[in-house]
XYZ file of C-alpha atoms in Angstrom:
309
model
C -41.872 173.841 -55.492
C -42.777 176.878 -53.313
C -46.203 176.057 -53.879
C -46.079 172.600 -53.081
C -44.311 173.614 -50.071
C -47.161 175.807 -48.958
C -49.594 173.276 -49.710
C -47.871 170.734 -47.738
C -47.378 173.319 -44.866
C -51.355 173.930 -44.892
C -51.989 170.125 -44.777
C -49.693 169.610 -41.812
C -51.325 172.627 -40.130
C -54.748 171.166 -40.970
C -53.619 167.718 -39.760
C -52.446 169.275 -36.558
C -55.659 171.286 -36.234
C -57.637 168.000 -36.814
C -55.427 166.211 -34.313
C -56.134 168.865 -31.648
C -59.644 168.600 -32.491
C -59.707 164.777 -32.131
C -57.736 165.074 -28.897
C -60.423 167.563 -27.672
C -63.077 165.287 -28.862
C -61.496 162.493 -26.985
C -61.101 164.354 -23.935
C -64.578 165.514 -24.077
C -65.689 161.878 -24.571
C -63.771 160.888 -21.483
C -65.050 163.558 -19.438
C -68.455 162.620 -20.708
C -67.582 159.020 -19.582
C -66.424 160.156 -16.176
C -69.736 162.210 -15.876
C -71.773 159.370 -16.974
C -70.275 157.217 -14.277
C -70.753 159.989 -11.574
C -74.431 160.316 -12.735
C -74.739 156.507 -12.559
C -73.254 156.471 -9.102
C -75.579 159.316 -8.013
C -78.422 157.590 -9.577
C -77.572 154.437 -7.740
C -77.070 156.400 -4.584
C -80.346 158.090 -5.094
C -82.014 154.881 -5.750
C -80.558 153.144 -2.529
C -81.606 156.353 -0.659
C -84.908 156.187 -2.143
C -85.372 152.517 -0.868
C -83.973 153.389 2.353
C -86.338 156.140 2.714
C -89.286 154.215 1.571
C -88.409 151.503 4.110
C -87.776 154.140 6.899
C -91.037 155.918 5.972
C -92.756 152.632 6.140
C -91.440 151.557 9.454
C -91.997 154.949 10.883
C -95.568 154.725 9.719
C -95.806 151.483 11.416
C -94.193 152.829 14.523
C -96.417 155.749 14.396
C -99.457 153.428 14.209
C -97.926 151.525 17.111
C -97.519 154.619 19.150
C -101.096 155.638 18.215
C -102.403 152.399 19.321
C -100.423 152.493 22.543
C -101.813 155.975 23.075
C -105.062 154.754 22.431
C -104.731 152.037 24.916
C -103.438 154.572 27.611
C -106.317 156.807 26.824
C -108.717 153.731 27.357
C -106.718 152.996 30.641
C -107.199 156.435 31.777
C -110.885 156.384 30.833
C -111.259 153.353 32.800
C -109.453 154.701 35.806
C -111.623 157.789 35.630
C -114.900 155.632 35.377
C -113.630 153.402 38.465
C -112.998 156.832 40.357
C -116.381 158.137 39.409
C -117.783 154.663 40.631
C -116.021 155.009 44.010
C -117.157 158.541 44.444
C -120.692 157.566 43.744
C -120.403 154.591 46.208
C -118.923 157.038 48.909
C -121.944 159.394 48.255
C -124.177 156.507 48.552
C -122.856 155.404 51.882
C -122.785 159.000 53.443
C -126.515 159.183 52.247
C -127.111 156.008 54.066
C -125.371 157.242 57.226
C -127.137 160.655 57.092
C -130.446 158.717 56.796
C -129.601 156.517 59.723
C -128.818 159.576 61.714
C -132.107 160.922 60.598
C -133.830 157.949 62.396
C -134.369 158.094 66.143
C -134.191 154.711 67.563
C -134.541 154.088 71.375
C -131.489 151.945 72.821
C -133.916 150.290 75.332
C -137.661 149.548 75.578
C -139.595 151.396 78.158
C -141.598 154.591 78.706
C -140.872 157.907 77.543
C -141.022 160.237 80.534
C -139.724 163.672 78.970
C -139.598 165.066 75.400
C -136.991 167.782 74.725
C -137.594 168.339 70.909
C -140.346 169.872 69.118
C -141.339 169.521 65.193
C -139.510 171.922 62.867
C -137.088 173.244 65.534
C -133.460 172.773 66.157
C -132.312 170.106 68.556
C -129.935 170.922 71.240
C -126.852 168.780 71.902
C -126.810 169.755 75.664
C -129.974 167.683 76.479
C -131.364 164.446 75.348
C -134.085 164.278 73.005
C -136.225 161.824 74.989
C -135.818 160.290 78.337
C -136.907 156.750 78.804
C -137.852 154.878 81.872
C -136.535 151.323 80.940
C -138.687 148.324 81.375
C -135.652 146.283 82.302
C -135.195 145.400 85.885
C -133.502 148.371 87.469
C -129.674 148.252 88.500
C -128.073 149.501 91.612
C -124.353 150.411 91.511
C -122.464 150.773 94.658
C -118.814 150.757 95.844
C -117.120 148.689 98.743
C -113.524 148.336 100.194
C -111.408 145.535 98.979
C -112.194 143.197 101.938
C -115.765 143.593 101.578
C -115.621 142.965 97.540
C -113.878 139.579 98.321
C -116.604 138.408 100.468
C -119.569 139.501 98.002
C -120.623 136.696 95.881
C -122.798 137.134 92.662
C -126.249 135.861 93.213
C -126.255 136.696 96.741
C -129.605 138.193 98.032
C -129.650 141.880 98.937
C -132.149 144.422 100.063
C -132.457 147.852 98.500
C -134.070 150.537 100.685
C -135.613 153.876 99.363
C -137.572 156.082 101.753
C -138.211 153.556 104.290
C -139.459 150.938 101.636
C -137.560 147.673 101.006
C -137.039 146.001 97.635
C -135.614 142.443 96.931
C -132.519 142.398 94.961
C -129.574 140.212 93.875
C -125.953 140.843 93.603
C -125.322 140.972 89.630
C -121.402 141.420 89.511
C -118.460 142.258 91.526
C -115.659 144.187 89.682
C -112.101 143.036 90.524
C -110.387 146.284 89.669
C -110.346 149.465 91.537
C -112.480 152.314 90.319
C -110.096 155.057 89.677
C -112.623 157.809 90.866
C -113.538 156.320 94.069
C -110.648 154.061 95.073
C -113.138 151.203 95.821
C -114.584 148.321 94.065
C -117.725 148.516 92.046
C -120.506 146.176 92.647
C -123.918 146.013 90.790
C -127.060 144.537 91.928
C -130.388 144.021 90.161
C -133.865 144.858 91.793
C -135.857 141.645 91.490
C -139.071 142.088 93.662
C -142.253 143.910 92.859
C -142.358 147.770 92.750
C -139.063 148.253 91.151
C -140.804 150.609 88.735
C -140.924 153.011 91.663
C -137.271 153.469 91.787
C -136.382 156.349 89.381
C -133.101 156.142 87.470
C -130.273 158.384 89.011
C -131.876 158.407 92.564
C -129.824 157.356 95.726
C -130.624 154.261 97.632
C -129.392 152.098 100.544
C -128.468 148.497 100.172
C -127.813 145.543 102.410
C -126.499 142.320 101.646
C -124.473 139.281 103.126
C -120.779 140.128 103.035
C -119.655 137.571 105.619
C -121.308 134.380 106.586
C -120.841 132.011 109.480
C -122.957 128.956 110.611
C -124.114 128.376 114.256
C -122.690 131.672 115.384
C -122.879 132.791 118.931
C -124.101 136.326 118.780
C -124.823 138.972 121.425
C -126.241 142.571 121.215
C -123.661 144.885 119.901
C -124.133 147.266 122.773
C -123.122 144.629 125.349
C -119.572 144.645 124.108
C -116.963 147.083 125.470
C -113.378 147.732 124.712
C -110.337 148.191 126.724
C -107.930 149.542 124.119
C -108.138 146.929 121.371
C -109.333 144.336 123.672
C -113.305 143.391 123.562
C -115.049 142.380 126.754
C -118.396 142.008 128.155
C -119.870 140.960 131.493
C -121.678 137.958 132.329
C -123.667 136.991 135.478
C -122.015 134.417 137.788
C -123.027 133.609 141.262
C -125.015 136.973 141.461
C -122.184 139.122 140.484
C -120.792 140.596 137.416
C -117.856 139.085 135.794
C -115.730 140.685 133.121
C -114.848 138.184 130.229
C -112.503 139.137 127.538
C -113.825 138.005 124.386
C -112.919 137.686 120.621
C -115.497 139.110 118.108
C -116.351 138.004 114.708
C -118.618 139.493 112.046
C -121.326 142.012 113.217
C -124.153 144.030 111.728
C -126.030 146.977 113.120
C -127.617 145.000 115.900
C -125.503 141.848 116.874
C -121.893 140.716 116.912
C -120.594 137.358 116.794
C -118.389 136.071 119.797
C -115.795 133.485 118.516
C -114.095 133.023 121.735
C -114.475 133.724 125.468
C -118.173 132.637 126.370
C -120.389 129.860 125.646
C -124.087 129.560 124.900
C -124.723 128.889 128.354
C -123.466 131.968 129.827
C -125.778 134.880 130.809
C -124.593 138.178 129.216
C -125.404 141.196 130.911
C -127.037 143.637 128.357
C -127.914 146.562 130.554
C -125.408 149.252 130.716
C -124.571 150.553 134.089
C -121.655 153.149 134.569
C -120.807 151.833 137.801
C -120.593 148.137 136.943
C -117.367 146.547 137.350
C -115.864 143.129 137.917
C -117.519 141.780 140.989
C -120.411 144.171 141.145
C -123.653 142.618 142.909
C -126.428 142.166 140.428
C -130.125 141.929 140.515
C -130.847 139.298 137.688
C -133.712 139.659 135.504
C -133.982 136.835 133.121
C -133.846 137.506 129.259
C -132.520 135.796 126.293
C -128.901 136.926 126.632
C -127.162 134.622 124.047
C -128.663 133.593 120.695
C -127.273 131.121 118.172
C -127.383 132.719 114.732
C -127.584 131.023 111.397
C -125.963 134.059 109.711
C -124.921 137.632 110.231
C -125.254 140.611 107.840
C -123.392 143.735 107.066
C -124.592 146.799 105.526
C -122.806 147.088 102.285
C -123.524 150.838 101.789
C -125.160 153.313 99.606
C -125.754 153.077 96.071
C -127.392 154.659 93.045
C -130.114 153.416 90.677
C -129.094 152.851 86.866
């Protein structure tokens, strides 16, 4: 019985050992299962990550291509802009060259005759003196200045006489400025010489000029030396019944020789034109007949001095 007991005991112990082994095997299988699930999950995640990576890589590659294309466009635009800037620079250089070429050509502003040359070949030209002096073929112009009242009475187209060294030249008033010249405080007048011999007048020289500044028809004019003044009152003497008679008169326009009488005498009066310091109103006279009073069509005034242009 003891032997059976020992045998049974060994069988129980073996069964317990087998049971433990079976439990450990089952646990190992369960662990393997769990590990397999984890491996499957990792594999699935890896697969998903791979797909995501592949898509991301593809999209990134496409984006990189787009960026590269855009960079190419930007580079092309920059190249175009650079080319345009080069064209503009070349155009500016061309315009500058044309301008320099124009400056190299000497063109006379007027037609005429060269009277002086101040430049020589291969030498520097001075900016202090003109390269050439030209006497223009155009009719010479005279510039002079008059007071406001005189300027109002001068009309363009009016005849004038220019005098240079005792020689007269026919001229016409060209223009009368309606603003005061700031340098002279007078009004500028321009005349052009129309008669022959105008080429004798040198530009820049001074001349005198006469023109009609006021006009009156059927004027009664007397020699200017026959009119005297008592303060502001003009008077003259006429011969009446063999005696001198003082007559107060009103004067009008005048020139260097005659003065217009607008009131006080008539054309039939005999004006005394010979001066005598002892002559008074009522002085006895010895009359010598002369043309005392003369109707005049017009009277002239000397406008003044002018310069040739």
